[in-house]
C-alpha positions as semicolon CSV with decimal commas, in nm:
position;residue;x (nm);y (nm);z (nm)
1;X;0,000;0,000;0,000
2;X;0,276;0,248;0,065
3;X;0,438;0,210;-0,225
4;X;0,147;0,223;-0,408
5;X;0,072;0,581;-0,226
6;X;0,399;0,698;-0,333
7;X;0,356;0,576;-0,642
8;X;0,051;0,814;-0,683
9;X;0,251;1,081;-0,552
10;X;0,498;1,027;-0,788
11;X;0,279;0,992;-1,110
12;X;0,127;1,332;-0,904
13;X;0,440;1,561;-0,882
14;X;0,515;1,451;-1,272
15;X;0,206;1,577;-1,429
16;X;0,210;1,827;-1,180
17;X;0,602;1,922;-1,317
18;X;0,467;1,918;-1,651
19;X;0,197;2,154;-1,671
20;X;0,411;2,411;-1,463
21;X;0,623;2,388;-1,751
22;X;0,407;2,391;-2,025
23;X;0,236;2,751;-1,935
24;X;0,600;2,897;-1,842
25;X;0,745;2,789;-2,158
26;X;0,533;2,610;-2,397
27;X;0,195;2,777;-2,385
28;X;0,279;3,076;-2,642
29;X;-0,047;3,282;-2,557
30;X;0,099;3,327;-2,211
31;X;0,511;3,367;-2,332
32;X;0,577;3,439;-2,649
33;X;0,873;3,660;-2,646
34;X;0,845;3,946;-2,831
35;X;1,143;4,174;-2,948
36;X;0,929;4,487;-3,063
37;X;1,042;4,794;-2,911
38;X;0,738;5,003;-2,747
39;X;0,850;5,382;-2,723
40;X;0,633;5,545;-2,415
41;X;0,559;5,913;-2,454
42;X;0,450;6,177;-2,244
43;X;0,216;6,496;-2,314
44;X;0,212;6,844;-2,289
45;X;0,455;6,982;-2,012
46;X;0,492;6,578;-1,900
47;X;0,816;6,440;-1,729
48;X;0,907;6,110;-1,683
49;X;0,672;6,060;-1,402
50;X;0,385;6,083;-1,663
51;X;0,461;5,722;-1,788
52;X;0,655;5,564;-1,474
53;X;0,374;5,392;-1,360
54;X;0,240;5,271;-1,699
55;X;0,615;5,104;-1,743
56;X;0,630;4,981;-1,422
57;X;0,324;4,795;-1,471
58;X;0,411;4,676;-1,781
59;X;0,736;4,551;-1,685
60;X;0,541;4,353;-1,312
61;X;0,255;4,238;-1,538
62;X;0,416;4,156;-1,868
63;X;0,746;4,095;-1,813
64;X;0,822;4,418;-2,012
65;X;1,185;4,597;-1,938
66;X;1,250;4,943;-1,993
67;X;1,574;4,914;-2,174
68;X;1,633;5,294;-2,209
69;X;1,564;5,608;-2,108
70;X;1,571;5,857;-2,406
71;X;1,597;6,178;-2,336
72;X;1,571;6,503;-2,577
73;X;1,688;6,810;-2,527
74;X;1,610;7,150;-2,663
75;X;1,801;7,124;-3,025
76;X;1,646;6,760;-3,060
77;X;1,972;6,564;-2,948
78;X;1,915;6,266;-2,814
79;X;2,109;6,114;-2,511
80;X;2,013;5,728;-2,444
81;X;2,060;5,643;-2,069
82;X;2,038;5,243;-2,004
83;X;2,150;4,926;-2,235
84;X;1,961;4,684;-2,458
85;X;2,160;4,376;-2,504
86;X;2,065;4,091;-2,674
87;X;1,716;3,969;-2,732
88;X;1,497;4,102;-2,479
89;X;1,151;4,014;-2,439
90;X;0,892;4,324;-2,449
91;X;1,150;4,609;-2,459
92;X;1,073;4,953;-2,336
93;X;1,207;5,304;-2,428
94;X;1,054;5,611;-2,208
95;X;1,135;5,898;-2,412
96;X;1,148;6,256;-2,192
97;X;1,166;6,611;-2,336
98;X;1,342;6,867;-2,145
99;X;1,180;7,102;-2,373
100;X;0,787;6,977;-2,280
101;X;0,613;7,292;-2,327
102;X;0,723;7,264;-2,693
103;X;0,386;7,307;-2,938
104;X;0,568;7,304;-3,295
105;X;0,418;6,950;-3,406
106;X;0,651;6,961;-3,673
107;X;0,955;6,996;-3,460
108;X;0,845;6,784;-3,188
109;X;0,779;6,511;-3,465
110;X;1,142;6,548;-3,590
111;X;1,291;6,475;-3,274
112;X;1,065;6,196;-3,176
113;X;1,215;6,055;-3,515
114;X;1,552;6,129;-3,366
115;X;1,443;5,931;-3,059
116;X;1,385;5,631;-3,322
117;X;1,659;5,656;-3,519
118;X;1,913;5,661;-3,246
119;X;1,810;5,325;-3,034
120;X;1,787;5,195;-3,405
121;X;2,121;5,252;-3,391
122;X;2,219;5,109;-3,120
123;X;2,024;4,787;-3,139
124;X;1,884;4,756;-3,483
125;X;1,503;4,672;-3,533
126;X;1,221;4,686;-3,864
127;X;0,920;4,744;-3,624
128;X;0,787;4,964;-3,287
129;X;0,458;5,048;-3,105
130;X;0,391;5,333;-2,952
131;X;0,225;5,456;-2,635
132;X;0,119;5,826;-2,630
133;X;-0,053;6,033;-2,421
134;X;-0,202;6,387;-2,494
135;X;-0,055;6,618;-2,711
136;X;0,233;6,338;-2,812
137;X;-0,085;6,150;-3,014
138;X;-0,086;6,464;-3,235
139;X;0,314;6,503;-3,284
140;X;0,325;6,123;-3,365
141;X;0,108;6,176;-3,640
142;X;0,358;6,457;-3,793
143;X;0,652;6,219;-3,739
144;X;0,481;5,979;-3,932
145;X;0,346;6,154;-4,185
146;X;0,726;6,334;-4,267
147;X;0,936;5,977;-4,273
148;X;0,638;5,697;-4,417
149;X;0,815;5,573;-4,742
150;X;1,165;5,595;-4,569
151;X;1,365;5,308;-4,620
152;X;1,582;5,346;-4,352
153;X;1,296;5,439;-4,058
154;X;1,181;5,161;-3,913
155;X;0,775;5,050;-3,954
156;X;0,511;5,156;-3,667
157;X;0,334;4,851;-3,563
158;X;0,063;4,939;-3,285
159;X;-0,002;5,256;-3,168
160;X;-0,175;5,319;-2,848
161;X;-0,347;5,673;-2,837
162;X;-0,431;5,803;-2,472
163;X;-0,662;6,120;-2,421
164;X;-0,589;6,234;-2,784
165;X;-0,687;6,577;-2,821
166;X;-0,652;6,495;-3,240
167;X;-0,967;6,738;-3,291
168;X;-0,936;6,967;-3,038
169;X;-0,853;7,097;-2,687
170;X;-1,084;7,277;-2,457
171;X;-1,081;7,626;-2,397
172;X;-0,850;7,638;-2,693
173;X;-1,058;7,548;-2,989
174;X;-1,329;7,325;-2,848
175;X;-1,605;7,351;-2,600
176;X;-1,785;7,048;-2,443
177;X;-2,116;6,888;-2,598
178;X;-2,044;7,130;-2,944
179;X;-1,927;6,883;-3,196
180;X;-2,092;6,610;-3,348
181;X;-1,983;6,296;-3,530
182;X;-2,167;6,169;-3,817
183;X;-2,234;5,778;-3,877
184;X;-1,899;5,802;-4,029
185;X;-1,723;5,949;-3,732
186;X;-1,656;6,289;-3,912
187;X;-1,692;6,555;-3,710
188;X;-1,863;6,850;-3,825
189;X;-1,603;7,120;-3,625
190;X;-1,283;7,022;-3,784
191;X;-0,948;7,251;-3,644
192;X;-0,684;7,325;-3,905
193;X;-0,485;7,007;-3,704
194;X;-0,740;6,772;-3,786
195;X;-0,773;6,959;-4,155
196;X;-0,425;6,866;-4,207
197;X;-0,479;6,526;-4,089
198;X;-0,750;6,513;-4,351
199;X;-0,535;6,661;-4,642
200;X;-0,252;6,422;-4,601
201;X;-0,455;6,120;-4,510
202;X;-0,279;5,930;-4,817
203;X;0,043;6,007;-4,680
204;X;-0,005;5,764;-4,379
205;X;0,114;5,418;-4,441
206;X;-0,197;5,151;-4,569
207;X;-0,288;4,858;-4,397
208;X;0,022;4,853;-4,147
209;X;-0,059;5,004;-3,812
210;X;-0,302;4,840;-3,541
211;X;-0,467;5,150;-3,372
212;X;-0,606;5,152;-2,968
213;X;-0,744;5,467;-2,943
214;X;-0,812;5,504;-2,511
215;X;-1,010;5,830;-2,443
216;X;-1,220;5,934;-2,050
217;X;-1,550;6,071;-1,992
218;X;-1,582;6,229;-1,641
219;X;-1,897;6,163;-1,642
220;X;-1,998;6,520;-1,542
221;X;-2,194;6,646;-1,830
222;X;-1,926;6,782;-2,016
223;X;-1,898;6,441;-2,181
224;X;-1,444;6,476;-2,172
225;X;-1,221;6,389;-1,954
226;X;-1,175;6,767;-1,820
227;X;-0,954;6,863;-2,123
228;X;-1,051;6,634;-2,406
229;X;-1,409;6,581;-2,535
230;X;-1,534;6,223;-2,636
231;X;-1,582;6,358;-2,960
232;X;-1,278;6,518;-3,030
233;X;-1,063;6,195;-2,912
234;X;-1,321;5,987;-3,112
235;X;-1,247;6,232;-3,448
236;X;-0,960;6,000;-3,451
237;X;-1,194;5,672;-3,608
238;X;-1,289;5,905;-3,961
239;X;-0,885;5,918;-4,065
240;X;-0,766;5,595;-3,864
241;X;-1,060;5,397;-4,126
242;X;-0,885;5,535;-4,417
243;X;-0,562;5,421;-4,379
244;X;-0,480;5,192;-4,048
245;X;-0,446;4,785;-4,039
246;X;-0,709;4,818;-3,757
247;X;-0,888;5,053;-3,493
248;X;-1,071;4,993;-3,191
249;X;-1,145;5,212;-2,913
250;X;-1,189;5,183;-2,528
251;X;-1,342;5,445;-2,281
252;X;-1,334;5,503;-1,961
253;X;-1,531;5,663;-1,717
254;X;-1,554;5,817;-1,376
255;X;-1,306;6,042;-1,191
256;X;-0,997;5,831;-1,330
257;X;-1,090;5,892;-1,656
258;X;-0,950;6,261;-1,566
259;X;-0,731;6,385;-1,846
260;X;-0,385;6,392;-1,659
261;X;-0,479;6,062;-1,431
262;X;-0,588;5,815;-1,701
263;X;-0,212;5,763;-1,717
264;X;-0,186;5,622;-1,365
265;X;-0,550;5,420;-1,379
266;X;-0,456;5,038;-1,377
267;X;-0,755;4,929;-1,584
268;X;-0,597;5,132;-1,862
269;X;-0,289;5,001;-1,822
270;X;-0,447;4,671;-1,806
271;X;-0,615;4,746;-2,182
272;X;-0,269;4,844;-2,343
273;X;-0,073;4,595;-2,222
274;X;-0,325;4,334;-2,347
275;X;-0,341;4,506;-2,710
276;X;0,025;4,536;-2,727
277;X;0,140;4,155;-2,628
278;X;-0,199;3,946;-2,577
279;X;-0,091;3,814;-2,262
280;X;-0,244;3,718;-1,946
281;X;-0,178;3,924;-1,601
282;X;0,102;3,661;-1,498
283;X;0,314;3,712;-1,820
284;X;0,594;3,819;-1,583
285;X;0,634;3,458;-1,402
Protein backbone atom coordinates (compact mmCIF):
# COMPACT_ATOMS: atom_id res chain seq x y z
CA UNK A 1 0.00 0.00 0.00
CA UNK A 2 2.76 2.48 0.65
CA UNK A 3 4.38 2.10 -2.25
CA UNK A 4 1.47 2.23 -4.08
CA UNK A 5 0.72 5.81 -2.26
CA UNK A 6 3.99 6.98 -3.33
CA UNK A 7 3.56 5.76 -6.42
CA UNK A 8 0.51 8.14 -6.83
CA UNK A 9 2.51 10.81 -5.52
CA UNK A 10 4.98 10.27 -7.88
CA UNK A 11 2.79 9.92 -11.10
CA UNK A 12 1.27 13.32 -9.04
CA UNK A 13 4.40 15.61 -8.82
CA UNK A 14 5.15 14.51 -12.72
CA UNK A 15 2.06 15.77 -14.29
CA UNK A 16 2.10 18.27 -11.80
CA UNK A 17 6.02 19.22 -13.17
CA UNK A 18 4.67 19.18 -16.51
CA UNK A 19 1.97 21.54 -16.71
CA UNK A 20 4.11 24.11 -14.63
CA UNK A 21 6.23 23.88 -17.51
CA UNK A 22 4.07 23.91 -20.25
CA UNK A 23 2.36 27.51 -19.35
CA UNK A 24 6.00 28.97 -18.42
CA UNK A 25 7.45 27.89 -21.58
CA UNK A 26 5.33 26.10 -23.97
CA UNK A 27 1.95 27.77 -23.85
CA UNK A 28 2.79 30.76 -26.42
CA UNK A 29 -0.47 32.82 -25.57
CA UNK A 30 0.99 33.27 -22.11
CA UNK A 31 5.11 33.67 -23.32
CA UNK A 32 5.77 34.39 -26.49
CA UNK A 33 8.73 36.60 -26.46
CA UNK A 34 8.45 39.46 -28.31
CA UNK A 35 11.43 41.74 -29.48
CA UNK A 36 9.29 44.87 -30.63
CA UNK A 37 10.42 47.94 -29.11
CA UNK A 38 7.38 50.03 -27.47
CA UNK A 39 8.50 53.82 -27.23
CA UNK A 40 6.33 55.45 -24.15
CA UNK A 41 5.59 59.13 -24.54
CA UNK A 42 4.50 61.77 -22.44
CA UNK A 43 2.16 64.96 -23.14
CA UNK A 44 2.12 68.44 -22.89
CA UNK A 45 4.55 69.82 -20.12
CA UNK A 46 4.92 65.78 -19.00
CA UNK A 47 8.16 64.40 -17.29
CA UNK A 48 9.07 61.10 -16.83
CA UNK A 49 6.72 60.60 -14.02
CA UNK A 50 3.85 60.83 -16.63
CA UNK A 51 4.61 57.22 -17.88
CA UNK A 52 6.55 55.64 -14.74
CA UNK A 53 3.74 53.92 -13.60
CA UNK A 54 2.40 52.71 -16.99
CA UNK A 55 6.15 51.04 -17.43
CA UNK A 56 6.30 49.81 -14.22
CA UNK A 57 3.24 47.95 -14.71
CA UNK A 58 4.11 46.76 -17.81
CA UNK A 59 7.36 45.51 -16.85
CA UNK A 60 5.41 43.53 -13.12
CA UNK A 61 2.55 42.38 -15.38
CA UNK A 62 4.16 41.56 -18.68
CA UNK A 63 7.46 40.95 -18.13
CA UNK A 64 8.22 44.18 -20.12
CA UNK A 65 11.85 45.97 -19.38
CA UNK A 66 12.50 49.43 -19.93
CA UNK A 67 15.74 49.14 -21.74
CA UNK A 68 16.33 52.94 -22.09
CA UNK A 69 15.64 56.08 -21.08
CA UNK A 70 15.71 58.57 -24.06
CA UNK A 71 15.97 61.78 -23.36
CA UNK A 72 15.71 65.03 -25.77
CA UNK A 73 16.88 68.10 -25.27
CA UNK A 74 16.10 71.50 -26.63
CA UNK A 75 18.01 71.24 -30.25
CA UNK A 76 16.46 67.60 -30.60
CA UNK A 77 19.72 65.64 -29.48
CA UNK A 78 19.15 62.66 -28.14
CA UNK A 79 21.09 61.14 -25.11
CA UNK A 80 20.13 57.28 -24.44
CA UNK A 81 20.60 56.43 -20.69
CA UNK A 82 20.38 52.43 -20.04
CA UNK A 83 21.50 49.26 -22.35
CA UNK A 84 19.61 46.84 -24.58
CA UNK A 85 21.60 43.76 -25.04
CA UNK A 86 20.65 40.91 -26.74
CA UNK A 87 17.16 39.69 -27.32
CA UNK A 88 14.97 41.02 -24.79
CA UNK A 89 11.51 40.14 -24.39
CA UNK A 90 8.92 43.24 -24.49
CA UNK A 91 11.50 46.09 -24.59
CA UNK A 92 10.73 49.53 -23.36
CA UNK A 93 12.07 53.04 -24.28
CA UNK A 94 10.54 56.11 -22.08
CA UNK A 95 11.35 58.98 -24.12
CA UNK A 96 11.48 62.56 -21.92
CA UNK A 97 11.66 66.11 -23.36
CA UNK A 98 13.42 68.67 -21.45
CA UNK A 99 11.80 71.02 -23.73
CA UNK A 100 7.87 69.77 -22.80
CA UNK A 101 6.13 72.92 -23.27
CA UNK A 102 7.23 72.64 -26.93
CA UNK A 103 3.86 73.07 -29.38
CA UNK A 104 5.68 73.04 -32.95
CA UNK A 105 4.18 69.50 -34.06
CA UNK A 106 6.51 69.61 -36.73
CA UNK A 107 9.55 69.96 -34.60
CA UNK A 108 8.45 67.84 -31.88
CA UNK A 109 7.79 65.11 -34.65
CA UNK A 110 11.42 65.48 -35.90
CA UNK A 111 12.91 64.75 -32.74
CA UNK A 112 10.65 61.96 -31.76
CA UNK A 113 12.15 60.55 -35.15
CA UNK A 114 15.52 61.29 -33.66
CA UNK A 115 14.43 59.31 -30.59
CA UNK A 116 13.85 56.31 -33.22
CA UNK A 117 16.59 56.56 -35.19
CA UNK A 118 19.13 56.61 -32.46
CA UNK A 119 18.10 53.25 -30.34
CA UNK A 120 17.87 51.95 -34.05
CA UNK A 121 21.21 52.52 -33.91
CA UNK A 122 22.19 51.09 -31.20
CA UNK A 123 20.24 47.87 -31.39
CA UNK A 124 18.84 47.56 -34.83
CA UNK A 125 15.03 46.72 -35.33
CA UNK A 126 12.21 46.86 -38.64
CA UNK A 127 9.20 47.44 -36.24
CA UNK A 128 7.87 49.64 -32.87
CA UNK A 129 4.58 50.48 -31.05
CA UNK A 130 3.91 53.33 -29.52
CA UNK A 131 2.25 54.56 -26.35
CA UNK A 132 1.19 58.26 -26.30
CA UNK A 133 -0.53 60.33 -24.21
CA UNK A 134 -2.02 63.87 -24.94
CA UNK A 135 -0.55 66.18 -27.11
CA UNK A 136 2.33 63.38 -28.12
CA UNK A 137 -0.85 61.50 -30.14
CA UNK A 138 -0.86 64.64 -32.35
CA UNK A 139 3.14 65.03 -32.84
CA UNK A 140 3.25 61.23 -33.65
CA UNK A 141 1.08 61.76 -36.40
CA UNK A 142 3.58 64.57 -37.93
CA UNK A 143 6.52 62.19 -37.39
CA UNK A 144 4.81 59.79 -39.32
CA UNK A 145 3.46 61.54 -41.85
CA UNK A 146 7.26 63.34 -42.67
CA UNK A 147 9.36 59.77 -42.73
CA UNK A 148 6.38 56.97 -44.17
CA UNK A 149 8.15 55.73 -47.42
CA UNK A 150 11.65 55.95 -45.69
CA UNK A 151 13.65 53.08 -46.20
CA UNK A 152 15.82 53.46 -43.52
CA UNK A 153 12.96 54.39 -40.58
CA UNK A 154 11.81 51.61 -39.13
CA UNK A 155 7.75 50.50 -39.54
CA UNK A 156 5.11 51.56 -36.67
CA UNK A 157 3.34 48.51 -35.63
CA UNK A 158 0.63 49.39 -32.85
CA UNK A 159 -0.02 52.56 -31.68
CA UNK A 160 -1.75 53.19 -28.48
CA UNK A 161 -3.47 56.73 -28.37
CA UNK A 162 -4.31 58.03 -24.72
CA UNK A 163 -6.62 61.20 -24.21
CA UNK A 164 -5.89 62.34 -27.84
CA UNK A 165 -6.87 65.77 -28.21
CA UNK A 166 -6.52 64.95 -32.40
CA UNK A 167 -9.67 67.38 -32.91
CA UNK A 168 -9.36 69.67 -30.38
CA UNK A 169 -8.53 70.97 -26.87
CA UNK A 170 -10.84 72.77 -24.57
CA UNK A 171 -10.81 76.26 -23.97
CA UNK A 172 -8.50 76.38 -26.93
CA UNK A 173 -10.58 75.48 -29.89
CA UNK A 174 -13.29 73.25 -28.48
CA UNK A 175 -16.05 73.51 -26.00
CA UNK A 176 -17.85 70.48 -24.43
CA UNK A 177 -21.16 68.88 -25.98
CA UNK A 178 -20.44 71.30 -29.44
CA UNK A 179 -19.27 68.83 -31.96
CA UNK A 180 -20.92 66.10 -33.48
CA UNK A 181 -19.83 62.96 -35.30
CA UNK A 182 -21.67 61.69 -38.17
CA UNK A 183 -22.34 57.78 -38.77
CA UNK A 184 -18.99 58.02 -40.29
CA UNK A 185 -17.23 59.49 -37.32
CA UNK A 186 -16.56 62.89 -39.12
CA UNK A 187 -16.92 65.55 -37.10
CA UNK A 188 -18.63 68.50 -38.25
CA UNK A 189 -16.03 71.20 -36.25
CA UNK A 190 -12.83 70.22 -37.84
CA UNK A 191 -9.48 72.51 -36.44
CA UNK A 192 -6.84 73.25 -39.05
CA UNK A 193 -4.85 70.07 -37.04
CA UNK A 194 -7.40 67.72 -37.86
CA UNK A 195 -7.73 69.59 -41.55
CA UNK A 196 -4.25 68.66 -42.07
CA UNK A 197 -4.79 65.26 -40.89
CA UNK A 198 -7.50 65.13 -43.51
CA UNK A 199 -5.35 66.61 -46.42
CA UNK A 200 -2.52 64.22 -46.01
CA UNK A 201 -4.55 61.20 -45.10
CA UNK A 202 -2.79 59.30 -48.17
CA UNK A 203 0.43 60.07 -46.80
CA UNK A 204 -0.05 57.64 -43.79
CA UNK A 205 1.14 54.18 -44.41
CA UNK A 206 -1.97 51.51 -45.69
CA UNK A 207 -2.88 48.58 -43.97
CA UNK A 208 0.22 48.53 -41.47
CA UNK A 209 -0.59 50.04 -38.12
CA UNK A 210 -3.02 48.40 -35.41
CA UNK A 211 -4.67 51.50 -33.72
CA UNK A 212 -6.06 51.52 -29.68
CA UNK A 213 -7.44 54.67 -29.43
CA UNK A 214 -8.12 55.04 -25.11
CA UNK A 215 -10.10 58.30 -24.43
CA UNK A 216 -12.20 59.34 -20.50
CA UNK A 217 -15.50 60.71 -19.92
CA UNK A 218 -15.82 62.29 -16.41
CA UNK A 219 -18.97 61.63 -16.42
CA UNK A 220 -19.98 65.20 -15.42
CA UNK A 221 -21.94 66.46 -18.30
CA UNK A 222 -19.26 67.82 -20.16
CA UNK A 223 -18.98 64.41 -21.81
CA UNK A 224 -14.44 64.76 -21.72
CA UNK A 225 -12.21 63.89 -19.54
CA UNK A 226 -11.75 67.67 -18.20
CA UNK A 227 -9.54 68.63 -21.23
CA UNK A 228 -10.51 66.34 -24.06
CA UNK A 229 -14.09 65.81 -25.35
CA UNK A 230 -15.34 62.23 -26.36
CA UNK A 231 -15.82 63.58 -29.60
CA UNK A 232 -12.78 65.18 -30.30
CA UNK A 233 -10.63 61.95 -29.12
CA UNK A 234 -13.21 59.87 -31.12
CA UNK A 235 -12.47 62.32 -34.48
CA UNK A 236 -9.60 60.00 -34.51
CA UNK A 237 -11.94 56.72 -36.08
CA UNK A 238 -12.89 59.05 -39.61
CA UNK A 239 -8.85 59.18 -40.65
CA UNK A 240 -7.66 55.95 -38.64
CA UNK A 241 -10.60 53.97 -41.26
CA UNK A 242 -8.85 55.35 -44.17
CA UNK A 243 -5.62 54.21 -43.79
CA UNK A 244 -4.80 51.92 -40.48
CA UNK A 245 -4.46 47.85 -40.39
CA UNK A 246 -7.09 48.18 -37.57
CA UNK A 247 -8.88 50.53 -34.93
CA UNK A 248 -10.71 49.93 -31.91
CA UNK A 249 -11.45 52.12 -29.13
CA UNK A 250 -11.89 51.83 -25.28
CA UNK A 251 -13.42 54.45 -22.81
CA UNK A 252 -13.34 55.03 -19.61
CA UNK A 253 -15.31 56.63 -17.17
CA UNK A 254 -15.54 58.17 -13.76
CA UNK A 255 -13.06 60.42 -11.91
CA UNK A 256 -9.97 58.31 -13.30
CA UNK A 257 -10.90 58.92 -16.56
CA UNK A 258 -9.50 62.61 -15.66
CA UNK A 259 -7.31 63.85 -18.46
CA UNK A 260 -3.85 63.92 -16.59
CA UNK A 261 -4.79 60.62 -14.31
CA UNK A 262 -5.88 58.15 -17.01
CA UNK A 263 -2.12 57.63 -17.17
CA UNK A 264 -1.86 56.22 -13.65
CA UNK A 265 -5.50 54.20 -13.79
CA UNK A 266 -4.56 50.38 -13.77
CA UNK A 267 -7.55 49.29 -15.84
CA UNK A 268 -5.97 51.32 -18.62
CA UNK A 269 -2.89 50.01 -18.22
CA UNK A 270 -4.47 46.71 -18.06
CA UNK A 271 -6.15 47.46 -21.82
CA UNK A 272 -2.69 48.44 -23.43
CA UNK A 273 -0.73 45.95 -22.22
CA UNK A 274 -3.25 43.34 -23.47
CA UNK A 275 -3.41 45.06 -27.10
CA UNK A 276 0.25 45.36 -27.27
CA UNK A 277 1.40 41.55 -26.28
CA UNK A 278 -1.99 39.46 -25.77
CA UNK A 279 -0.91 38.14 -22.62
CA UNK A 280 -2.44 37.18 -19.46
CA UNK A 281 -1.78 39.24 -16.01
CA UNK A 282 1.02 36.61 -14.98
CA UNK A 283 3.14 37.12 -18.20
CA UNK A 284 5.94 38.19 -15.83
CA UNK A 285 6.34 34.58 -14.02
Amino acid sequence: MKKFLNFVLLVLFAVGSAFIFYNRKGNPNHYKKDTTPTFYFHGWSGTANSTNNMIAYAEKHSGAKKVFKATVDPSGNVKLDGSWDGEIDKPIIQVVLEDNKNGDFETLGAWYANVIQEVNKVHPFKEYNTVSHSMSNSVLQYMLLNNTGESNFPKMKKEVFIAAPINGVIGMNDEPNQNKLDESGKPEIITPNYQYFMDNVNRFPKNQIEILNIYGDLEDGSNSDGSVTVEAAKSLRYLADQYALSYKEEEFKGGMAQHSLLHHNSKVDKVVNSFLWQNNENGAQ
